[in-house]
Each structure stands twice: as structure tokens, then as C-alpha cells.
């Protein structure tokens, strides 16, 4: 998983560690961890973001991640719960990686424009 660099009060380490731990948890325990991930994501979303990240593409990507996190945490599973949960988790992780890559691309763009 991609880990954006900490910015101000935003430290993504705990959130990423929780998401990575899902692969090692039994099915029954994942729901609790998913709810913790959702709470952590909401908390980070409410913090003050640095100006270079507080823009539409990056904030929008975080909102998509938060939506997928909420879906994964609040899921109502059907006839194939293990595979359905795995699909929700994969969707959440994919949206996280897109968000994190946007922040990394933003960092590279800022660095590239200042070097001359």
C-alpha cells in the first residue's frame, strides 16, 4: 500500500497499518477492524489539510476512499460473505492507492517546479 508522507497533523501510518492487517485477520475479526479504519479515516478527513492537498482532485479522491471505507465497514453481506467482504476491502484499498498516488504526484510536481 502506498503511504503518503505525513503533512502537518496528518499522519497516515496507523490507517495504513490497519488496512494492511486485514489480510492477516480471520473473517469474523475484519468487521471490527473495518469499523476502526472508518473511524480513523473520518478523523483524518476532519483535520486541517495542507493547502497543496486541500484541492478538488486530492480531496475528491479521499472522499471516494472514505465512501468505500464506509461501504466495507457497514456492509450487509449476502450468500457469499467471505468473497463479498474481500471485494469490498479490495475496492477500499484500490481507492486508497489512487488517493495516495495523487498526493505523491502532487509532491513530485511541487518538487519538479522548484528545482532549476
mmCIF file of N, CA and C in Angstrom:
data_model
loop_
_atom_site.group_PDB
_atom_site.id
_atom_site.type_symbol
_atom_site.label_atom_id
_atom_site.label_comp_id
_atom_site.label_asym_id
_atom_site.label_seq_id
_atom_site.Cartn_x
_atom_site.Cartn_y
_atom_site.Cartn_z
ATOM 1 N N UNK A 1 0.838 -1.172 0.000
ATOM 2 C CA UNK A 1 0.000 0.000 0.000
ATOM 3 C C UNK A 1 0.882 1.234 0.000
ATOM 4 N N UNK A 2 0.418 2.243 -0.663
ATOM 5 C CA UNK A 2 1.152 3.495 -0.759
ATOM 6 C C UNK A 2 0.910 4.303 0.511
ATOM 7 N N UNK A 3 1.959 4.872 1.055
ATOM 8 C CA UNK A 3 1.861 5.683 2.266
ATOM 9 C C UNK A 3 2.269 7.110 1.934
ATOM 10 N N UNK A 4 1.302 8.048 1.924
ATOM 11 C CA UNK A 4 1.684 9.438 1.704
ATOM 12 C C UNK A 4 2.564 9.916 2.856
ATOM 13 N N UNK A 5 3.424 10.862 2.587
ATOM 14 C CA UNK A 5 4.254 11.392 3.652
ATOM 15 C C UNK A 5 3.383 12.186 4.620
ATOM 16 N N UNK A 6 3.734 12.156 5.919
ATOM 17 C CA UNK A 6 2.961 12.940 6.882
ATOM 18 C C UNK A 6 3.022 14.426 6.531
ATOM 19 N N UNK A 7 1.899 15.091 6.683
ATOM 20 C CA UNK A 7 1.810 16.530 6.405
ATOM 21 C C UNK A 7 1.143 17.180 7.596
ATOM 22 N N UNK A 8 1.848 18.060 8.265
ATOM 23 C CA UNK A 8 1.259 18.718 9.423
ATOM 24 C C UNK A 8 0.775 17.686 10.427
ATOM 25 N N UNK A 9 -0.500 17.774 10.786
ATOM 26 C CA UNK A 9 -1.089 16.842 11.744
ATOM 27 C C UNK A 9 -1.515 15.533 11.086
ATOM 28 N N UNK A 10 -1.457 15.470 9.770
ATOM 29 C CA UNK A 10 -1.911 14.275 9.052
ATOM 30 C C UNK A 10 -0.824 13.202 9.055
ATOM 31 N N UNK A 11 -1.055 12.161 9.807
ATOM 32 C CA UNK A 11 -0.145 11.028 9.835
ATOM 33 C C UNK A 11 -0.952 9.794 9.468
ATOM 34 N N UNK A 12 -0.643 9.212 8.337
ATOM 35 C CA UNK A 12 -1.424 8.115 7.757
ATOM 36 C C UNK A 12 -0.974 6.746 8.247
ATOM 37 N N UNK A 13 0.075 6.682 9.045
ATOM 38 C CA UNK A 13 0.696 5.413 9.415
ATOM 39 C C UNK A 13 -0.294 4.433 10.031
ATOM 40 N N UNK A 14 -1.046 4.847 11.028
ATOM 41 C CA UNK A 14 -1.984 3.955 11.711
ATOM 42 C C UNK A 14 -3.045 3.436 10.745
ATOM 43 N N UNK A 15 -3.566 4.310 9.909
ATOM 44 C CA UNK A 15 -4.591 3.918 8.941
ATOM 45 C C UNK A 15 -4.063 2.857 7.981
ATOM 46 N N UNK A 16 -2.872 3.066 7.463
ATOM 47 C CA UNK A 16 -2.278 2.110 6.520
ATOM 48 C C UNK A 16 -1.978 0.786 7.226
ATOM 49 N N UNK A 17 -1.480 0.842 8.441
ATOM 50 C CA UNK A 17 -1.209 -0.396 9.181
ATOM 51 C C UNK A 17 -2.487 -1.190 9.426
ATOM 52 N N UNK A 18 -3.568 -0.499 9.749
ATOM 53 C CA UNK A 18 -4.842 -1.185 9.940
ATOM 54 C C UNK A 18 -5.303 -1.858 8.647
ATOM 55 N N UNK A 19 -5.186 -1.145 7.529
ATOM 56 C CA UNK A 19 -5.604 -1.731 6.251
ATOM 57 C C UNK A 19 -4.738 -2.934 5.896
ATOM 58 N N UNK A 20 -3.438 -2.836 6.147
ATOM 59 C CA UNK A 20 -2.549 -3.954 5.843
ATOM 60 C C UNK A 20 -2.819 -5.157 6.738
ATOM 61 N N UNK A 21 -3.285 -4.905 7.960
ATOM 62 C CA UNK A 21 -3.541 -6.005 8.895
ATOM 63 C C UNK A 21 -4.746 -6.851 8.488
ATOM 64 N N UNK A 22 -5.616 -6.329 7.645
ATOM 65 C CA UNK A 22 -6.821 -7.058 7.250
ATOM 66 C C UNK A 22 -6.498 -8.416 6.627
ATOM 67 N N UNK A 23 -5.399 -8.509 5.907
ATOM 68 C CA UNK A 23 -5.034 -9.761 5.238
ATOM 69 C C UNK A 23 -4.708 -10.869 6.230
ATOM 70 N N UNK A 24 -4.323 -10.495 7.437
ATOM 71 C CA UNK A 24 -3.912 -11.483 8.434
ATOM 72 C C UNK A 24 -5.005 -11.809 9.451
ATOM 73 N N UNK A 25 -6.161 -11.180 9.310
ATOM 74 C CA UNK A 25 -7.233 -11.383 10.278
ATOM 75 C C UNK A 25 -8.245 -12.402 9.773
ATOM 76 N N UNK A 26 -8.801 -13.181 10.691
ATOM 77 C CA UNK A 26 -9.892 -14.071 10.281
ATOM 78 C C UNK A 26 -11.125 -13.241 9.896
ATOM 79 N N UNK A 27 -11.946 -13.823 9.076
ATOM 80 C CA UNK A 27 -13.143 -13.161 8.563
ATOM 81 C C UNK A 27 -13.939 -12.476 9.681
ATOM 82 N N UNK A 28 -14.157 -13.163 10.780
ATOM 83 C CA UNK A 28 -15.002 -12.649 11.855
ATOM 84 C C UNK A 28 -14.432 -11.381 12.500
ATOM 85 N N UNK A 29 -13.119 -11.216 12.512
ATOM 86 C CA UNK A 29 -12.497 -10.065 13.160
ATOM 87 C C UNK A 29 -12.338 -8.862 12.227
ATOM 88 N N UNK A 30 -12.475 -9.084 10.948
ATOM 89 C CA UNK A 30 -12.281 -7.980 9.995
ATOM 90 C C UNK A 30 -13.311 -6.872 10.174
ATOM 91 N N UNK A 31 -14.534 -7.225 10.505
ATOM 92 C CA UNK A 31 -15.592 -6.210 10.653
ATOM 93 C C UNK A 31 -15.201 -5.166 11.701
ATOM 94 N N UNK A 32 -14.638 -5.602 12.816
ATOM 95 C CA UNK A 32 -14.209 -4.671 13.874
ATOM 96 C C UNK A 32 -13.097 -3.775 13.349
ATOM 97 N N UNK A 33 -12.136 -4.349 12.663
ATOM 98 C CA UNK A 33 -11.028 -3.562 12.115
ATOM 99 C C UNK A 33 -11.520 -2.599 11.046
ATOM 100 N N UNK A 34 -12.467 -3.024 10.229
ATOM 101 C CA UNK A 34 -13.029 -2.133 9.203
ATOM 102 C C UNK A 34 -13.714 -0.924 9.846
ATOM 103 N N UNK A 35 -14.399 -1.137 10.946
ATOM 104 C CA UNK A 35 -15.039 -0.011 11.648
ATOM 105 C C UNK A 35 -13.981 0.929 12.227
ATOM 106 N N UNK A 36 -12.884 0.365 12.720
ATOM 107 C CA UNK A 36 -11.785 1.193 13.241
ATOM 108 C C UNK A 36 -11.139 1.987 12.109
ATOM 109 N N UNK A 37 -10.974 1.366 10.955
ATOM 110 C CA UNK A 37 -10.419 2.059 9.783
ATOM 111 C C UNK A 37 -11.339 3.217 9.400
ATOM 112 N N UNK A 38 -12.631 2.970 9.394
ATOM 113 C CA UNK A 38 -13.594 4.022 9.053
ATOM 114 C C UNK A 38 -13.482 5.190 10.035
ATOM 115 N N UNK A 39 -13.430 4.903 11.335
ATOM 116 C CA UNK A 39 -13.311 5.957 12.350
ATOM 117 C C UNK A 39 -12.034 6.757 12.162
ATOM 118 N N UNK A 40 -10.938 6.076 11.899
ATOM 119 C CA UNK A 40 -9.644 6.745 11.683
ATOM 120 C C UNK A 40 -9.688 7.605 10.427
ATOM 121 N N UNK A 41 -10.291 7.098 9.364
ATOM 122 C CA UNK A 41 -10.392 7.847 8.106
ATOM 123 C C UNK A 41 -11.246 9.103 8.288
ATOM 124 N N UNK A 42 -12.328 8.991 9.026
ATOM 125 C CA UNK A 42 -13.176 10.159 9.295
ATOM 126 C C UNK A 42 -12.396 11.196 10.095
ATOM 127 N N UNK A 43 -11.677 10.727 11.118
ATOM 128 C CA UNK A 43 -10.873 11.635 11.953
ATOM 129 C C UNK A 43 -9.832 12.375 11.113
ATOM 130 N N UNK A 44 -9.135 11.654 10.242
ATOM 131 C CA UNK A 44 -8.129 12.295 9.390
ATOM 132 C C UNK A 44 -8.771 13.263 8.394
ATOM 133 N N UNK A 45 -9.936 12.916 7.906
ATOM 134 C CA UNK A 45 -10.629 13.789 6.960
ATOM 135 C C UNK A 45 -11.075 15.102 7.580
ATOM 136 N N UNK A 46 -11.304 15.106 8.886
ATOM 137 C CA UNK A 46 -11.757 16.319 9.581
ATOM 138 C C UNK A 46 -10.603 17.225 10.011
ATOM 139 N N UNK A 47 -9.392 16.698 9.972
ATOM 140 C CA UNK A 47 -8.240 17.511 10.380
ATOM 141 C C UNK A 47 -7.938 18.569 9.326
ATOM 142 N N UNK A 48 -7.165 19.547 9.704
ATOM 143 C CA UNK A 48 -6.737 20.573 8.764
ATOM 144 C C UNK A 48 -5.721 19.972 7.799
ATOM 145 N N UNK A 49 -6.005 20.133 6.525
ATOM 146 C CA UNK A 49 -5.115 19.605 5.491
ATOM 147 C C UNK A 49 -4.205 20.721 4.990
ATOM 148 N N UNK A 50 -2.978 20.376 4.565
ATOM 149 C CA UNK A 50 -2.101 21.398 3.980
ATOM 150 C C UNK A 50 -2.731 21.954 2.705
ATOM 151 N N UNK A 51 -2.450 23.206 2.425
ATOM 152 C CA UNK A 51 -3.068 23.899 1.284
ATOM 153 C C UNK A 51 -2.851 23.149 -0.032
ATOM 154 N N UNK A 52 -1.662 22.573 -0.245
ATOM 155 C CA UNK A 52 -1.391 21.901 -1.516
ATOM 156 C C UNK A 52 -2.188 20.602 -1.677
ATOM 157 N N UNK A 53 -2.723 20.058 -0.592
ATOM 158 C CA UNK A 53 -3.565 18.865 -0.669
ATOM 159 C C UNK A 53 -5.045 19.186 -0.559
ATOM 160 N N UNK A 54 -5.354 20.371 -0.105
ATOM 161 C CA UNK A 54 -6.758 20.737 0.109
ATOM 162 C C UNK A 54 -7.334 21.296 -1.186
ATOM 163 N N UNK A 55 -7.291 20.481 -2.223
ATOM 164 C CA UNK A 55 -7.814 20.889 -3.535
ATOM 165 C C UNK A 55 -8.743 19.798 -4.049
ATOM 166 N N UNK A 56 -9.466 20.111 -5.090
ATOM 167 C CA UNK A 56 -10.504 19.205 -5.562
ATOM 168 C C UNK A 56 -10.007 17.810 -5.942
ATOM 169 N N UNK A 57 -8.966 17.640 -6.751
ATOM 170 C CA UNK A 57 -8.601 16.264 -7.112
ATOM 171 C C UNK A 57 -8.196 15.401 -5.907
ATOM 172 N N UNK A 58 -7.433 15.946 -4.999
ATOM 173 C CA UNK A 58 -6.952 15.148 -3.872
ATOM 174 C C UNK A 58 -8.065 14.933 -2.853
ATOM 175 N N UNK A 59 -8.784 15.989 -2.498
ATOM 176 C CA UNK A 59 -9.899 15.848 -1.547
ATOM 177 C C UNK A 59 -10.976 14.922 -2.106
ATOM 178 N N UNK A 60 -11.256 15.032 -3.392
ATOM 179 C CA UNK A 60 -12.268 14.168 -4.016
ATOM 180 C C UNK A 60 -11.849 12.707 -3.938
ATOM 181 N N UNK A 61 -10.586 12.441 -4.178
ATOM 182 C CA UNK A 61 -10.092 11.066 -4.098
ATOM 183 C C UNK A 61 -10.199 10.538 -2.671
ATOM 184 N N UNK A 62 -9.948 11.398 -1.683
ATOM 185 C CA UNK A 62 -10.091 10.975 -0.290
ATOM 186 C C UNK A 62 -11.561 10.687 0.028
ATOM 187 N N UNK A 63 -12.451 11.493 -0.508
ATOM 188 C CA UNK A 63 -13.882 11.267 -0.308
ATOM 189 C C UNK A 63 -14.307 9.925 -0.900
ATOM 190 N N UNK A 64 -13.777 9.581 -2.066
ATOM 191 C CA UNK A 64 -14.072 8.270 -2.667
ATOM 192 C C UNK A 64 -13.560 7.158 -1.750
ATOM 193 N N UNK A 65 -12.342 7.311 -1.246
ATOM 194 C CA UNK A 65 -11.791 6.327 -0.312
ATOM 195 C C UNK A 65 -12.678 6.212 0.923
ATOM 196 N N UNK A 66 -13.097 7.335 1.473
ATOM 197 C CA UNK A 66 -13.945 7.323 2.667
ATOM 198 C C UNK A 66 -15.282 6.628 2.381
ATOM 199 N N UNK A 67 -15.825 6.849 1.203
ATOM 200 C CA UNK A 67 -17.069 6.177 0.811
ATOM 201 C C UNK A 67 -16.865 4.666 0.746
ATOM 202 N N UNK A 68 -15.788 4.233 0.104
ATOM 203 C CA UNK A 68 -15.513 2.799 0.009
ATOM 204 C C UNK A 68 -15.225 2.193 1.380
ATOM 205 N N UNK A 69 -14.598 2.970 2.262
ATOM 206 C CA UNK A 69 -14.342 2.512 3.625
ATOM 207 C C UNK A 69 -15.657 2.318 4.372
ATOM 208 N N UNK A 70 -16.553 3.264 4.214
ATOM 209 C CA UNK A 70 -17.858 3.159 4.875
ATOM 210 C C UNK A 70 -18.639 1.960 4.364
ATOM 211 N N UNK A 71 -18.601 1.736 3.069
ATOM 212 C CA UNK A 71 -19.288 0.574 2.490
ATOM 213 C C UNK A 71 -18.706 -0.721 3.057
ATOM 214 N N UNK A 72 -17.385 -0.798 3.128
ATOM 215 C CA UNK A 72 -16.743 -2.005 3.651
ATOM 216 C C UNK A 72 -17.064 -2.215 5.134
ATOM 217 N N UNK A 73 -17.100 -1.133 5.901
ATOM 218 C CA UNK A 73 -17.338 -1.236 7.344
ATOM 219 C C UNK A 73 -18.795 -1.522 7.679
ATOM 220 N N UNK A 74 -19.701 -1.005 6.868
ATOM 221 C CA UNK A 74 -21.131 -1.103 7.178
ATOM 222 C C UNK A 74 -21.859 -2.095 6.284
ATOM 223 N N UNK A 75 -21.128 -2.994 5.703
ATOM 224 C CA UNK A 75 -21.655 -3.933 4.723
ATOM 225 C C UNK A 75 -22.758 -4.833 5.273
ATOM 226 N N UNK A 76 -23.626 -5.179 4.387
ATOM 227 C CA UNK A 76 -24.625 -6.204 4.646
ATOM 228 C C UNK A 76 -24.318 -7.331 3.654
ATOM 229 N N UNK A 77 -23.752 -8.377 4.183
ATOM 230 C CA UNK A 77 -23.271 -9.453 3.325
ATOM 231 C C UNK A 77 -24.397 -10.423 2.978
ATOM 232 N N UNK A 78 -24.314 -10.964 1.769
ATOM 233 C CA UNK A 78 -25.330 -11.878 1.269
ATOM 234 C C UNK A 78 -24.939 -13.335 1.432
ATOM 235 N N UNK A 79 -25.128 -14.103 0.371
ATOM 236 C CA UNK A 79 -24.929 -15.548 0.396
ATOM 237 C C UNK A 79 -23.469 -15.982 0.413
ATOM 238 N N UNK A 80 -22.560 -15.099 -0.029
ATOM 239 C CA UNK A 80 -21.144 -15.439 -0.095
ATOM 240 C C UNK A 80 -20.346 -14.389 0.686
ATOM 241 N N UNK A 81 -20.493 -14.365 2.023
ATOM 242 C CA UNK A 81 -19.949 -13.261 2.819
ATOM 243 C C UNK A 81 -18.446 -13.082 2.734
ATOM 244 N N UNK A 82 -17.698 -14.169 2.687
ATOM 245 C CA UNK A 82 -16.232 -14.053 2.666
ATOM 246 C C UNK A 82 -15.776 -13.368 1.377
ATOM 247 N N UNK A 83 -16.294 -13.799 0.240
ATOM 248 C CA UNK A 83 -15.899 -13.192 -1.036
ATOM 249 C C UNK A 83 -16.448 -11.777 -1.185
ATOM 250 N N UNK A 84 -17.650 -11.522 -0.685
ATOM 251 C CA UNK A 84 -18.212 -10.175 -0.750
ATOM 252 C C UNK A 84 -17.375 -9.205 0.087
ATOM 253 N N UNK A 85 -17.012 -9.629 1.296
ATOM 254 C CA UNK A 85 -16.185 -8.779 2.144
ATOM 255 C C UNK A 85 -14.832 -8.521 1.487
ATOM 256 N N UNK A 86 -14.250 -9.552 0.897
ATOM 257 C CA UNK A 86 -12.959 -9.399 0.214
ATOM 258 C C UNK A 86 -13.065 -8.391 -0.924
ATOM 259 N N UNK A 87 -14.167 -8.403 -1.649
ATOM 260 C CA UNK A 87 -14.366 -7.451 -2.751
ATOM 261 C C UNK A 87 -14.484 -6.031 -2.221
ATOM 262 N N UNK A 88 -15.204 -5.844 -1.112
ATOM 263 C CA UNK A 88 -15.328 -4.506 -0.514
ATOM 264 C C UNK A 88 -13.967 -3.998 -0.045
ATOM 265 N N UNK A 89 -13.192 -4.875 0.567
ATOM 266 C CA UNK A 89 -11.859 -4.494 1.051
ATOM 267 C C UNK A 89 -10.950 -4.139 -0.125
ATOM 268 N N UNK A 90 -10.995 -4.927 -1.188
ATOM 269 C CA UNK A 90 -10.172 -4.644 -2.372
ATOM 270 C C UNK A 90 -10.543 -3.293 -2.967
ATOM 271 N N UNK A 91 -11.822 -2.982 -3.025
ATOM 272 C CA UNK A 91 -12.277 -1.692 -3.553
ATOM 273 C C UNK A 91 -11.776 -0.547 -2.670
ATOM 274 N N UNK A 92 -11.844 -0.723 -1.354
ATOM 275 C CA UNK A 92 -11.368 0.293 -0.418
ATOM 276 C C UNK A 92 -9.864 0.520 -0.596
ATOM 277 N N UNK A 93 -9.102 -0.563 -0.688
ATOM 278 C CA UNK A 93 -7.649 -0.437 -0.839
ATOM 279 C C UNK A 93 -7.281 0.206 -2.177
ATOM 280 N N UNK A 94 -8.012 -0.124 -3.223
ATOM 281 C CA UNK A 94 -7.754 0.481 -4.531
ATOM 282 C C UNK A 94 -7.987 1.991 -4.481
ATOM 283 N N UNK A 95 -9.083 2.404 -3.865
ATOM 284 C CA UNK A 95 -9.363 3.844 -3.793
ATOM 285 C C UNK A 95 -8.332 4.544 -2.907
ATOM 286 N N UNK A 96 -7.823 3.851 -1.878
ATOM 287 C CA UNK A 96 -6.753 4.423 -1.059
ATOM 288 C C UNK A 96 -5.501 4.642 -1.905
ATOM 289 N N UNK A 97 -5.127 3.633 -2.679
ATOM 290 C CA UNK A 97 -3.920 3.743 -3.504
ATOM 291 C C UNK A 97 -4.029 4.870 -4.523
ATOM 292 N N UNK A 98 -5.202 5.061 -5.094
ATOM 293 C CA UNK A 98 -5.404 6.175 -6.035
ATOM 294 C C UNK A 98 -5.217 7.503 -5.307
ATOM 295 N N UNK A 99 -5.816 7.627 -4.122
ATOM 296 C CA UNK A 99 -5.644 8.842 -3.318
ATOM 297 C C UNK A 99 -4.170 9.073 -2.990
ATOM 298 N N UNK A 100 -3.510 8.047 -2.466
ATOM 299 C CA UNK A 100 -2.111 8.188 -2.053
ATOM 300 C C UNK A 100 -1.215 8.530 -3.233
ATOM 301 N N UNK A 101 -1.481 7.934 -4.392
ATOM 302 C CA UNK A 101 -0.687 8.249 -5.570
ATOM 303 C C UNK A 101 -0.895 9.698 -6.002
ATOM 304 N N UNK A 102 -2.099 10.224 -5.840
ATOM 305 C CA UNK A 102 -2.357 11.645 -6.148
ATOM 306 C C UNK A 102 -1.510 12.551 -5.264
ATOM 307 N N UNK A 103 -1.423 12.203 -3.973
ATOM 308 C CA UNK A 103 -0.627 13.039 -3.071
ATOM 309 C C UNK A 103 0.845 12.941 -3.424
ATOM 310 N N UNK A 104 1.287 11.750 -3.800
ATOM 311 C CA UNK A 104 2.678 11.558 -4.196
ATOM 312 C C UNK A 104 2.974 12.315 -5.490
ATOM 313 N N UNK A 105 2.047 12.273 -6.442
ATOM 314 C CA UNK A 105 2.214 13.017 -7.706
ATOM 315 C C UNK A 105 2.256 14.506 -7.426
ATOM 316 N N UNK A 106 1.436 14.956 -6.489
ATOM 317 C CA UNK A 106 1.430 16.376 -6.105
ATOM 318 C C UNK A 106 2.794 16.764 -5.550
ATOM 319 N N UNK A 107 3.356 15.921 -4.703
ATOM 320 C CA UNK A 107 4.680 16.190 -4.136
ATOM 321 C C UNK A 107 5.730 16.265 -5.242
ATOM 322 N N UNK A 108 5.696 15.341 -6.192
ATOM 323 C CA UNK A 108 6.670 15.327 -7.276
ATOM 324 C C UNK A 108 6.540 16.571 -8.140
ATOM 325 N N UNK A 109 5.306 16.994 -8.407
ATOM 326 C CA UNK A 109 5.081 18.184 -9.222
ATOM 327 C C UNK A 109 5.632 19.421 -8.519
ATOM 328 N N UNK A 110 5.384 19.540 -7.215
ATOM 329 C CA UNK A 110 5.890 20.677 -6.458
ATOM 330 C C UNK A 110 7.406 20.665 -6.462
ATOM 331 N N UNK A 111 8.000 19.498 -6.240
ATOM 332 C CA UNK A 111 9.459 19.417 -6.226
ATOM 333 C C UNK A 111 10.041 19.725 -7.611
ATOM 334 N N UNK A 112 9.420 19.221 -8.665
ATOM 335 C CA UNK A 112 9.938 19.443 -10.010
ATOM 336 C C UNK A 112 9.864 20.897 -10.425
ATOM 337 N N UNK A 113 8.890 21.630 -9.959
ATOM 338 C CA UNK A 113 8.748 23.028 -10.373
ATOM 339 C C UNK A 113 9.680 23.950 -9.587
ATOM 340 N N UNK A 114 10.214 23.469 -8.464
ATOM 341 C CA UNK A 114 11.087 24.316 -7.670
ATOM 342 C C UNK A 114 12.566 24.080 -7.965
ATOM 343 N N UNK A 115 12.883 23.038 -8.705
ATOM 344 C CA UNK A 115 14.283 22.712 -8.993
ATOM 345 C C UNK A 115 14.665 23.354 -10.321
ATOM 346 N N UNK A 116 15.639 24.198 -10.286
ATOM 347 C CA UNK A 116 16.196 24.811 -11.515
ATOM 348 C C UNK A 116 17.608 25.240 -11.308
#
